CSV table of C-alpha atoms in Angstrom, one decimal:
chain,number,residue,atom,x,y,z
A,1459,GLN,CA,-32.6,-77.2,45.1
A,1460,ARG,CA,-35.9,-78.9,44.3
A,1461,ARG,CA,-35.6,-81.1,47.4
A,1462,ARG,CA,-34.9,-78.1,49.6
A,1463,TRP,CA,-37.8,-76.2,48.2
A,1464,CYS,CA,-40.1,-79.2,48.8
A,1465,GLU,CA,-38.9,-79.6,52.4
A,1466,THR,CA,-39.4,-75.9,53.1
A,1467,HIS,CA,-42.8,-75.9,51.5
A,1468,GLU,CA,-43.9,-78.9,53.5
A,1469,TYR,CA,-42.7,-77.2,56.7
A,1470,LEU,CA,-44.6,-74.1,55.8
A,1471,LEU,CA,-47.8,-76.1,55.2
A,1472,LYS,CA,-47.5,-77.9,58.5
A,1473,LYS,CA,-47.2,-74.5,60.3
A,1474,ILE,CA,-50.2,-73.0,58.4
A,1475,THR,CA,-52.3,-76.2,58.9
A,1476,TYR,CA,-51.6,-76.1,62.7
A,1477,PHE,CA,-52.4,-72.4,62.8
A,1478,ARG,CA,-55.6,-72.9,60.8
A,1479,LYS,CA,-56.6,-75.8,62.9
A,1480,GLY,CA,-56.7,-78.2,60.0
A,1481,LYS,CA,-58.8,-76.1,57.6
A,1482,ARG,CA,-58.3,-76.5,53.9
A,1483,ILE,CA,-55.5,-74.1,52.7
A,1484,LEU,CA,-55.8,-72.0,49.5
A,1485,PHE,CA,-52.7,-70.7,48.0
A,1486,LYS,CA,-52.9,-67.8,45.5
A,1487,SER,CA,-49.4,-67.3,44.0
A,1488,PRO,CA,-48.5,-66.8,40.4
A,1489,ASP,CA,-45.2,-68.7,40.8
A,1490,ASN,CA,-47.2,-71.8,41.8
A,1491,THR,CA,-48.6,-71.8,38.3
A,1492,ALA,CA,-45.2,-73.0,37.1
A,1493,LYS,CA,-45.0,-75.5,40.0
A,1494,MET,CA,-48.3,-77.3,39.4
A,1495,GLY,CA,-46.7,-80.6,38.4
A,1496,MET,CA,-44.4,-80.5,41.3
A,1497,LEU,CA,-47.2,-79.6,43.7
A,1498,HIS,CA,-49.3,-82.4,42.3
A,1499,ASP,CA,-46.4,-84.8,43.0
A,1500,LEU,CA,-46.1,-83.6,46.6
A,1501,TYR,CA,-49.9,-83.5,47.2
A,1502,PRO,CA,-51.6,-86.0,44.8
A,1503,GLU,CA,-55.1,-85.2,46.2
A,1504,ALA,CA,-54.7,-81.4,45.8
A,1505,ARG,CA,-57.1,-79.4,43.7
A,1506,PHE,CA,-56.0,-76.6,41.3
A,1507,ILE,CA,-57.9,-73.6,40.2
A,1508,HIS,CA,-56.2,-71.7,37.4
A,1509,ILE,CA,-57.5,-68.3,36.5
A,1510,TYR,CA,-56.2,-67.1,33.2
A,1511,ARG,CA,-56.4,-63.5,32.0
A,1512,ASP,CA,-55.8,-61.3,29.0
A,1513,PRO,CA,-52.0,-61.3,28.7
A,1514,TYR,CA,-51.9,-57.7,27.5
A,1515,LYS,CA,-53.5,-56.5,30.7
A,1516,VAL,CA,-51.5,-58.9,32.9
A,1517,LEU,CA,-48.2,-57.8,31.4
A,1518,MET,CA,-49.0,-54.1,31.5
A,1519,SER,CA,-49.8,-54.5,35.2
A,1520,THR,CA,-46.7,-56.6,35.8
A,1521,ILE,CA,-44.4,-54.1,34.1
A,1522,ASN,CA,-45.9,-51.3,36.2
A,1523,MET,CA,-45.4,-53.4,39.4
A,1524,PHE,CA,-41.8,-54.3,38.4
A,1525,GLU,CA,-41.0,-50.6,37.7
A,1526,ALA,CA,-42.5,-49.4,41.0
A,1527,GLY,CA,-40.8,-52.2,42.9
A,1528,ILE,CA,-37.4,-51.6,41.4
A,1529,ALA,CA,-37.6,-47.8,41.9
A,1530,ALA,CA,-38.6,-48.3,45.6
A,1531,MET,CA,-35.9,-50.9,46.4
A,1532,THR,CA,-32.7,-49.8,44.6
A,1533,PHE,CA,-30.1,-47.2,44.7
A,1534,GLU,CA,-28.8,-48.4,41.4
A,1535,LYS,CA,-29.7,-47.1,38.0
A,1536,ILE,CA,-33.2,-48.3,37.0
A,1537,PRO,CA,-33.1,-50.5,33.9
A,1538,PRO,CA,-34.7,-49.1,30.7
A,1539,HIS,CA,-38.4,-49.6,30.3
A,1540,GLU,CA,-37.9,-51.9,27.3
A,1541,GLN,CA,-35.7,-54.2,29.3
A,1542,ILE,CA,-38.3,-54.4,32.0
A,1543,GLU,CA,-40.9,-55.2,29.4
A,1544,ASP,CA,-38.7,-58.0,28.0
A,1545,LEU,CA,-38.1,-59.4,31.5
A,1546,ALA,CA,-41.9,-59.5,32.3
A,1547,ILE,CA,-42.7,-61.2,29.0
A,1548,GLN,CA,-40.0,-63.8,29.4
A,1549,PHE,CA,-41.1,-64.4,33.0
A,1550,TYR,CA,-44.7,-64.9,31.8
A,1551,LYS,CA,-43.6,-67.2,28.9
A,1552,ARG,CA,-41.6,-69.4,31.2
A,1553,ILE,CA,-44.5,-69.8,33.7
A,1554,TYR,CA,-46.9,-70.8,31.0
A,1555,THR,CA,-44.5,-73.0,29.1
A,1556,GLN,CA,-44.1,-75.1,32.3
A,1557,TYR,CA,-47.8,-74.9,33.2
A,1558,PHE,CA,-48.9,-76.3,29.8
A,1559,LYS,CA,-46.3,-79.1,30.2
A,1560,ASP,CA,-47.8,-79.9,33.6
A,1561,LEU,CA,-51.4,-79.9,32.4
A,1562,ALA,CA,-51.2,-83.6,31.3
A,1563,ARG,CA,-50.0,-84.7,34.7
A,1564,VAL,CA,-53.0,-83.4,36.7
A,1565,PRO,CA,-56.2,-85.4,36.5
A,1566,LYS,CA,-59.1,-83.5,34.9
A,1567,ASP,CA,-61.2,-83.7,38.1
A,1568,GLN,CA,-58.5,-82.0,40.1
A,1569,LEU,CA,-58.1,-78.9,37.9
A,1570,VAL,CA,-60.4,-76.2,36.7
A,1571,GLU,CA,-59.4,-73.4,34.4
A,1572,ILE,CA,-61.5,-70.2,34.4
A,1573,ALA,CA,-61.3,-67.0,32.5
A,1574,TYR,CA,-60.8,-63.9,34.8
A,1575,SER,CA,-63.4,-62.2,32.6
A,1576,ASP,CA,-66.0,-64.8,33.6
A,1577,LEU,CA,-65.1,-64.4,37.2
A,1578,VAL,CA,-65.7,-60.6,37.0
A,1579,ARG,CA,-68.8,-60.9,34.8
A,1580,ALA,CA,-70.6,-63.7,36.9
A,1581,PRO,CA,-68.6,-64.3,40.1
A,1582,MET,CA,-71.1,-66.4,41.9
A,1583,ASP,CA,-71.8,-68.7,38.9
A,1584,THR,CA,-68.1,-69.0,38.4
A,1585,LEU,CA,-67.5,-69.9,42.0
A,1586,GLU,CA,-70.3,-72.5,41.9
A,1587,HIS,CA,-68.7,-74.0,38.8
A,1588,ILE,CA,-65.4,-74.3,40.6
A,1589,TYR,CA,-67.0,-76.1,43.5
A,1590,ASP,CA,-68.9,-78.4,41.2
A,1591,THR,CA,-66.0,-79.2,38.9
A,1592,LEU,CA,-63.6,-80.0,41.8
A,1593,GLY,CA,-66.2,-81.8,43.9
A,1594,LEU,CA,-65.7,-79.4,46.8
A,1595,PRO,CA,-68.4,-79.5,49.5
A,1596,GLY,CA,-69.9,-76.5,51.2
A,1597,PHE,CA,-70.8,-74.1,48.4
A,1598,GLN,CA,-74.3,-73.4,49.6
A,1599,GLN,CA,-73.2,-72.8,53.2
A,1600,ALA,CA,-70.4,-70.4,52.0
A,1601,ARG,CA,-72.6,-68.7,49.5
A,1602,PRO,CA,-73.8,-65.8,51.7
A,1603,LEU,CA,-70.3,-64.9,52.8
A,1604,MET,CA,-69.0,-65.1,49.2
A,1605,GLN,CA,-71.9,-62.9,48.0
A,1606,ALA,CA,-71.2,-60.4,50.7
A,1607,HIS,CA,-67.6,-60.2,49.5
A,1608,VAL,CA,-68.7,-59.9,45.9
A,1609,ASP,CA,-71.1,-57.1,46.9
A,1610,SER,CA,-68.3,-55.3,48.8
A,1611,GLN,CA,-66.2,-55.2,45.6
A,1612,LYS,CA,-68.7,-53.5,43.4
A,1613,SER,CA,-66.9,-50.1,43.4
A,1614,TYR,CA,-63.5,-51.6,42.6
A,1615,ARG,CA,-61.9,-50.3,39.4
A,1616,PRO,CA,-58.8,-51.9,38.0
A,1617,ASN,CA,-55.8,-49.8,36.9
A,1618,GLN,CA,-55.9,-48.7,33.3
A,1619,PHE,CA,-52.8,-48.8,31.1
A,1620,ARG,CA,-52.2,-47.9,27.5
A,1621,LEU,CA,-50.8,-50.7,25.4
A,1622,SER,CA,-48.1,-49.5,23.1
A,1623,ASP,CA,-47.6,-50.9,19.6
A,1624,SER,CA,-44.1,-52.1,20.5
A,1625,LEU,CA,-45.3,-54.0,23.6
A,1626,ARG,CA,-48.3,-55.5,21.7
A,1627,GLN,CA,-45.9,-56.8,19.0
A,1628,LYS,CA,-43.5,-58.3,21.6
A,1629,ILE,CA,-46.4,-60.0,23.4
A,1630,ASN,CA,-47.9,-61.4,20.1
A,1631,ARG,CA,-44.5,-62.6,19.0
A,1632,GLU,CA,-43.6,-64.4,22.3
A,1633,LEU,CA,-47.0,-65.6,23.6
A,1634,GLY,CA,-48.8,-66.9,20.5
A,1635,PHE,CA,-49.0,-70.3,22.2
A,1636,PHE,CA,-50.9,-68.8,25.1
A,1637,PHE,CA,-53.4,-67.0,22.8
A,1638,ASP,CA,-53.9,-70.3,20.9
A,1639,HIS,CA,-54.4,-72.4,24.0
A,1640,TYR,CA,-57.1,-70.2,25.5
A,1641,HIS,CA,-58.6,-69.1,22.1
A,1642,ILE,CA,-58.0,-65.5,22.9
A,1643,PRO,CA,-57.8,-63.3,19.8
A,1644,MET,CA,-54.6,-61.3,19.4
A,1645,GLN,CA,-54.7,-57.5,19.1
A,1646,LEU,CA,-53.0,-56.7,15.8
A,1647,SER,CA,-53.3,-53.0,16.2
A,1648,GLU,CA,-54.5,-50.4,18.6
A,1649,GLY,CA,-58.2,-50.6,19.6
A,1650,GLU,CA,-58.8,-54.1,18.4
């Protein structure tokens, strides 16, 4: 299965590279977080940017997406909300368990981890930090285009969800290792 995935991925990359006339490819896919070690094995010179985020917000958004997707694509009975919560938490836990195992395999100069909150607060400084850390050329040339994109997003407002006590407790119980790794304080009760 791994070999077949690698062959399919390689074929896809060749097609994209041909279409993009050899330009550097940037993949943004949460499932690649759990495949970082395998991707490093396939492409030892690849660079990795990992944007980590408050797990409460990520999971509330993921649960919302799962429920909307299931409702739109099934004729079957929709699973109970609590079951979807558990599925989302276990999915997140598996991704980060593997990602943290893979961290030791990727050289420090090929990986940069940034907090989503830093990207939102200071996008241009964060992007410059990414370029510098990974030794990527062209930041100054790309700066005006990036700034124009940042400026175009000023009115963006993320969805707002209410974190229930039961979901907070599940997240705290299952993802303590994530909070510890990124030094993110857990919310022990509503409003913390």
